GROMACS .gro file of C-alpha atoms in nm:
model
  250
    1MET     CA    1   5.308   6.037   4.902
    2HIS     CA    2   5.291   5.744   5.116
    3ALA     CA    3   5.261   5.632   5.507
    4ARG     CA    4   5.598   5.606   5.659
    5GLY     CA    5   5.720   5.328   5.893
    6PHE     CA    6   5.812   5.360   6.271
    7ILE     CA    7   6.031   5.084   6.471
    8ILE     CA    8   5.841   4.819   6.665
    9ALA     CA    9   6.048   4.640   6.918
   10GLY     CA   10   6.001   4.287   7.085
   11LEU     CA   11   6.124   4.033   6.831
   12ALA     CA   12   6.475   4.001   6.893
   13THR     CA   13   6.471   3.659   7.006
   14LEU     CA   14   6.276   3.547   6.683
   15ILE     CA   15   6.482   3.718   6.408
   16GLY     CA   16   6.802   3.835   6.578
   17ALA     CA   17   6.965   4.160   6.678
   18GLY     CA   18   6.961   4.288   6.318
   19ALA     CA   19   6.598   4.286   6.268
   20VAL     CA   20   6.427   4.625   6.214
   21GLY     CA   21   6.056   4.652   6.249
   22SER     CA   22   5.838   4.907   6.063
   23SER     CA   23   5.475   5.039   6.068
   24ALA     CA   24   5.321   5.365   5.993
   25GLN     CA   25   5.461   5.668   6.172
   26PRO     CA   26   5.346   6.030   6.172
   27ILE     CA   27   5.519   6.237   5.913
   28GLY     CA   28   5.296   6.555   5.901
   29PRO     CA   29   4.982   6.691   6.040
   30ARG     CA   30   4.628   6.641   5.876
   31PRO     CA   31   4.368   6.865   6.067
   32ALA     CA   32   4.070   6.659   5.907
   33VAL     CA   33   4.179   6.360   6.129
   34ARG     CA   34   4.209   6.493   6.444
   35ASN     CA   35   4.222   6.208   6.686
   36ILE     CA   36   4.466   5.982   6.554
   37ARG     CA   37   4.695   5.868   6.819
   38PRO     CA   38   4.749   5.491   6.702
   39VAL     CA   39   4.938   5.210   6.885
   40GLU     CA   40   4.938   5.022   6.545
   41PRO     CA   41   4.844   5.178   6.209
   42VAL     CA   42   4.502   5.208   6.053
   43VAL     CA   43   4.475   5.030   5.726
   44VAL     CA   44   4.257   5.213   5.455
   45GLU     CA   45   4.190   5.011   5.161
   46LEU     CA   46   4.014   5.192   4.853
   47PHE     CA   47   3.848   4.957   4.584
   48THR     CA   48   3.826   5.161   4.277
   49ALA     CA   49   3.851   5.152   3.890
   50GLN     CA   50   3.977   5.360   3.626
   51GLY     CA   51   3.637   5.274   3.430
   52CYS     CA   52   3.431   5.391   3.723
   53SER     CA   53   3.289   5.735   3.658
   54GLY     CA   54   3.200   5.830   4.030
   55CYS     CA   55   3.550   5.714   4.159
   56THR     CA   56   3.747   6.006   4.099
   57GLU     CA   57   3.646   6.199   4.422
   58ALA     CA   58   3.713   5.885   4.631
   59ASN     CA   59   4.087   5.872   4.462
   60ARG     CA   60   4.138   6.213   4.603
   61VAL     CA   61   4.016   6.135   4.943
   62VAL     CA   62   4.230   5.860   4.979
   63GLU     CA   63   4.543   6.051   4.806
   64ALA     CA   64   4.488   6.309   5.102
   65LEU     CA   65   4.521   6.026   5.343
   66ALA     CA   66   4.833   5.897   5.206
   67ASP     CA   67   5.053   6.095   5.422
   68ALA     CA   68   4.823   6.107   5.707
   69PRO     CA   69   4.973   6.016   6.064
   70GLY     CA   70   4.935   5.644   6.149
   71VAL     CA   71   4.763   5.550   5.832
   72ILE     CA   72   4.858   5.301   5.547
   73ALA     CA   73   4.641   5.394   5.253
   74LEU     CA   74   4.622   5.108   4.953
   75THR     CA   75   4.446   5.140   4.634
   76TRP     CA   76   4.313   4.821   4.491
   77SER     CA   77   4.196   4.850   4.103
   78VAL     CA   78   3.916   4.609   4.010
   79ASP     CA   79   3.829   4.456   3.699
   80TYR     CA   80   3.438   4.444   3.698
   81TRP     CA   81   3.397   4.768   3.517
   82ASP     CA   82   3.636   4.668   3.204
   83TYR     CA   83   3.307   4.577   3.003
   84LEU     CA   84   3.231   4.956   2.980
   85GLY     CA   85   3.489   4.998   2.722
   86TRP     CA   86   3.829   5.039   2.944
   87ALA     CA   87   4.041   4.748   3.076
   88ASP     CA   88   4.182   4.894   3.424
   89THR     CA   89   4.576   4.902   3.375
   90PHE     CA   90   4.620   4.824   3.724
   91ALA     CA   91   4.351   4.568   3.803
   92ARG     CA   92   4.413   4.190   3.889
   93PRO     CA   93   4.139   3.934   3.952
   94GLU     CA   94   4.272   3.860   4.301
   95PHE     CA   95   4.208   4.223   4.387
   96ALA     CA   96   3.827   4.197   4.308
   97GLN     CA   97   3.837   3.864   4.494
   98ARG     CA   98   3.960   4.044   4.807
   99GLN     CA   99   3.663   4.262   4.776
  100ARG     CA  100   3.430   3.989   4.754
  101ALA     CA  101   3.578   3.846   5.061
  102TYR     CA  102   3.476   4.163   5.253
  103GLN     CA  103   3.166   4.164   5.097
  104SER     CA  104   3.091   3.817   5.272
  105ALA     CA  105   3.267   3.902   5.602
  106LEU     CA  106   3.059   4.235   5.627
  107ARG     CA  107   2.749   4.085   5.506
  108LEU     CA  108   2.695   4.319   5.220
  109ARG     CA  109   2.444   4.259   4.946
  110SER     CA  110   2.698   4.342   4.660
  111VAL     CA  111   3.052   4.456   4.588
  112TYR     CA  112   3.092   4.845   4.448
  113THR     CA  113   3.333   5.121   4.373
  114PRO     CA  114   3.432   5.343   4.536
  115GLN     CA  115   3.446   5.158   4.861
  116VAL     CA  116   3.660   5.189   5.152
  117VAL     CA  117   3.730   4.918   5.394
  118ILE     CA  118   3.914   5.018   5.726
  119ASP     CA  119   4.112   4.770   5.925
  120GLY     CA  120   3.884   4.518   5.774
  121ARG     CA  121   3.650   4.601   6.021
  122ARG     CA  122   3.402   4.836   5.842
  123GLN     CA  123   3.330   4.998   5.517
  124VAL     CA  124   3.207   5.333   5.398
  125SER     CA  125   3.184   5.494   5.040
  126GLY     CA  126   3.514   5.623   4.950
  127ALA     CA  127   3.362   5.959   4.817
  128ASP     CA  128   3.238   6.032   5.167
  129ALA     CA  129   3.556   6.215   5.319
  130ASP     CA  130   3.374   6.282   5.672
  131ALA     CA  131   3.273   5.917   5.696
  132VAL     CA  132   3.618   5.800   5.614
  133ASP     CA  133   3.767   6.022   5.841
  134ALA     CA  134   3.533   5.948   6.121
  135ALA     CA  135   3.582   5.561   6.077
  136ILE     CA  136   3.969   5.608   6.085
  137ASP     CA  137   3.948   5.822   6.422
  138GLU     CA  138   3.749   5.532   6.576
  139GLU     CA  139   3.975   5.262   6.453
  140ALA     CA  140   4.275   5.450   6.566
  141ALA     CA  141   4.129   5.462   6.926
  142ARG     CA  142   4.079   5.080   6.914
  143ARG     CA  143   4.336   4.896   7.145
  144VAL     CA  144   4.375   4.520   7.021
  145PHE     CA  145   4.742   4.431   7.149
  146PRO     CA  146   4.839   4.278   6.828
  147PRO     CA  147   5.146   4.067   6.761
  148ASP     CA  148   5.458   4.254   6.692
  149VAL     CA  149   5.609   4.243   6.342
  150GLN     CA  150   5.941   4.288   6.233
  151PHE     CA  151   6.126   4.284   5.884
  152ARG     CA  152   6.496   4.166   5.855
  153GLU     CA  153   6.715   4.445   5.747
  154ASN     CA  154   6.782   4.269   5.411
  155GLY     CA  155   6.409   4.281   5.337
  156GLU     CA  156   6.426   3.897   5.267
  157ALA     CA  157   6.204   3.796   5.558
  158VAL     CA  158   5.941   3.908   5.821
  159GLY     CA  159   5.894   3.803   6.174
  160VAL     CA  160   5.542   3.791   6.342
  161GLY     CA  161   5.540   3.741   6.699
  162SER     CA  162   5.322   3.572   6.948
  163GLY     CA  163   4.943   3.657   7.052
  164ARG     CA  164   4.567   3.556   7.057
  165VAL     CA  165   4.448   3.412   6.744
  166PRO     CA  166   4.105   3.493   6.652
  167VAL     CA  167   3.832   3.251   6.570
  168GLY     CA  168   3.884   3.065   6.246
  169GLY     CA  169   4.267   3.148   6.251
  170ALA     CA  170   4.470   3.409   6.081
  171ASP     CA  171   4.694   3.462   5.776
  172VAL     CA  172   5.016   3.673   5.681
  173TRP     CA  173   4.981   3.875   5.354
  174ALA     CA  174   5.235   4.065   5.184
  175VAL     CA  175   5.110   4.351   4.996
  176THR     CA  176   5.329   4.507   4.716
  177TYR     CA  177   5.249   4.856   4.613
  178ARG     CA  178   5.387   5.157   4.429
  179PRO     CA  179   5.417   5.455   4.650
  180GLY     CA  180   5.280   5.795   4.553
  181ARG     CA  181   5.063   5.913   4.277
  182GLN     CA  182   5.018   5.758   3.922
  183ASP     CA  183   4.809   5.918   3.653
  184VAL     CA  184   4.645   5.722   3.380
  185SER     CA  185   4.480   5.875   3.054
  186VAL     CA  186   4.176   5.692   2.990
  187SER     CA  187   4.073   5.666   2.618
  188GLY     CA  188   3.770   5.448   2.648
  189GLY     CA  189   3.453   5.384   2.867
  190ASP     CA  190   3.274   5.617   3.089
  191ASN     CA  191   3.592   5.838   3.174
  192ARG     CA  192   3.693   5.866   2.811
  193GLY     CA  193   3.940   6.166   2.766
  194ARG     CA  194   3.998   6.206   3.158
  195VAL     CA  195   4.328   6.159   3.337
  196ILE     CA  196   4.265   5.956   3.655
  197GLY     CA  197   4.522   5.953   3.942
  198SER     CA  198   4.563   5.680   4.192
  199VAL     CA  199   4.772   5.698   4.510
  200ASN     CA  200   4.972   5.367   4.652
  201VAL     CA  201   4.845   5.147   4.394
  202VAL     CA  202   4.874   4.784   4.488
  203ARG     CA  203   5.062   4.568   4.228
  204SER     CA  204   5.053   4.223   4.399
  205LEU     CA  205   4.907   4.033   4.682
  206THR     CA  206   5.081   3.727   4.830
  207ARG     CA  207   4.967   3.497   5.109
  208LEU     CA  208   5.306   3.408   5.307
  209GLY     CA  209   5.138   3.145   5.547
  210ALA     CA  210   4.914   3.102   5.854
  211TRP     CA  211   4.951   3.256   6.197
  212ARG     CA  212   4.880   3.032   6.481
  213GLY     CA  213   4.968   3.253   6.773
  214GLN     CA  214   5.331   3.119   6.778
  215PRO     CA  215   5.637   3.350   6.674
  216ILE     CA  216   5.726   3.278   6.297
  217LEU     CA  217   5.954   3.387   6.029
  218LEU     CA  218   5.846   3.412   5.685
  219THR     CA  219   6.014   3.485   5.349
  220LEU     CA  220   5.903   3.783   5.159
  221PRO     CA  221   5.847   3.803   4.799
  222THR     CA  222   6.084   4.009   4.589
  223PRO     CA  223   5.908   4.346   4.464
  224ALA     CA  224   5.935   4.345   4.096
  225ASP     CA  225   6.053   4.701   4.090
  226ALA     CA  226   6.291   4.880   4.349
  227GLN     CA  227   6.067   5.169   4.368
  228ASP     CA  228   5.801   4.928   4.523
  229ARG     CA  229   5.728   4.883   4.891
  230THR     CA  230   5.566   4.602   5.095
  231VAL     CA  231   5.297   4.618   5.362
  232VAL     CA  232   5.256   4.302   5.565
  233LEU     CA  233   4.909   4.240   5.710
  234VAL     CA  234   4.820   3.984   5.991
  235GLN     CA  235   4.434   3.940   5.908
  236ALA     CA  236   4.175   3.714   6.055
  237ARG     CA  237   4.026   3.440   5.825
  238ALA     CA  238   3.688   3.455   5.912
  239ASP     CA  239   3.583   3.794   5.988
  240ARG     CA  240   3.884   3.959   5.759
  241ARG     CA  241   3.955   4.215   6.040
  242ILE     CA  242   4.328   4.315   6.028
  243LEU     CA  243   4.516   4.248   6.352
  244THR     CA  244   4.806   4.457   6.282
  245ALA     CA  245   5.009   4.598   5.959
  246ALA     CA  246   5.370   4.680   5.913
  247LEU     CA  247   5.541   4.877   5.645
  248SER     CA  248   5.895   4.773   5.496
  249GLN     CA  249   6.148   5.053   5.515
  250ASP     CA  250   6.242   5.263   5.212
   0.00000   0.00000   0.00000
């Protein structure tokens, strides 16, 4: 399961008539999130670990969101619980670094799992489904007039349009993830003997370049696997808020 893309118009002069834009689009109802009517998608980032005994409920919460209208759900596995006896099979050091960047921007005392960060603007416990839903509703109602994003049809490049740059500047990131659920049998640590399911597991994070308010065309990394998809994020450098996000097409 994964959030789908809808076409965003407006960058023909930048990347040509063959460009196709994408972002999250409604593909089915989710009654628990009642008010989502986004102009741009809401990005829901779960920081979790296979060795975290309290993370399984959060994994289920985010899995339920993966096909929600207007939501891009991503699971980031972190490695700082590996010392408990199980090395997370999806974790990479840069994923924990991303979470620590949110810690600083959101002025938190520490990082933790399961943590959900929504649009880079706020965070809640991933195990609290009601808090996650409420935060998504509030972010979906926000109108930020972000820059347009479009992918070339061949998937080799992405264009970002013009707009207002936040204080401190902004960066363009490519997040490659595996759509759907993946199950891992854990044989050590606090979750020994359990099967841990994670959805839309992030596989790589690549900074494409700086966005300075003018239209740019950036080369996308090639996914290591044909099943993987790419999310492009335009994200403020200082306060980490996500200005916009777009999904590559299937």
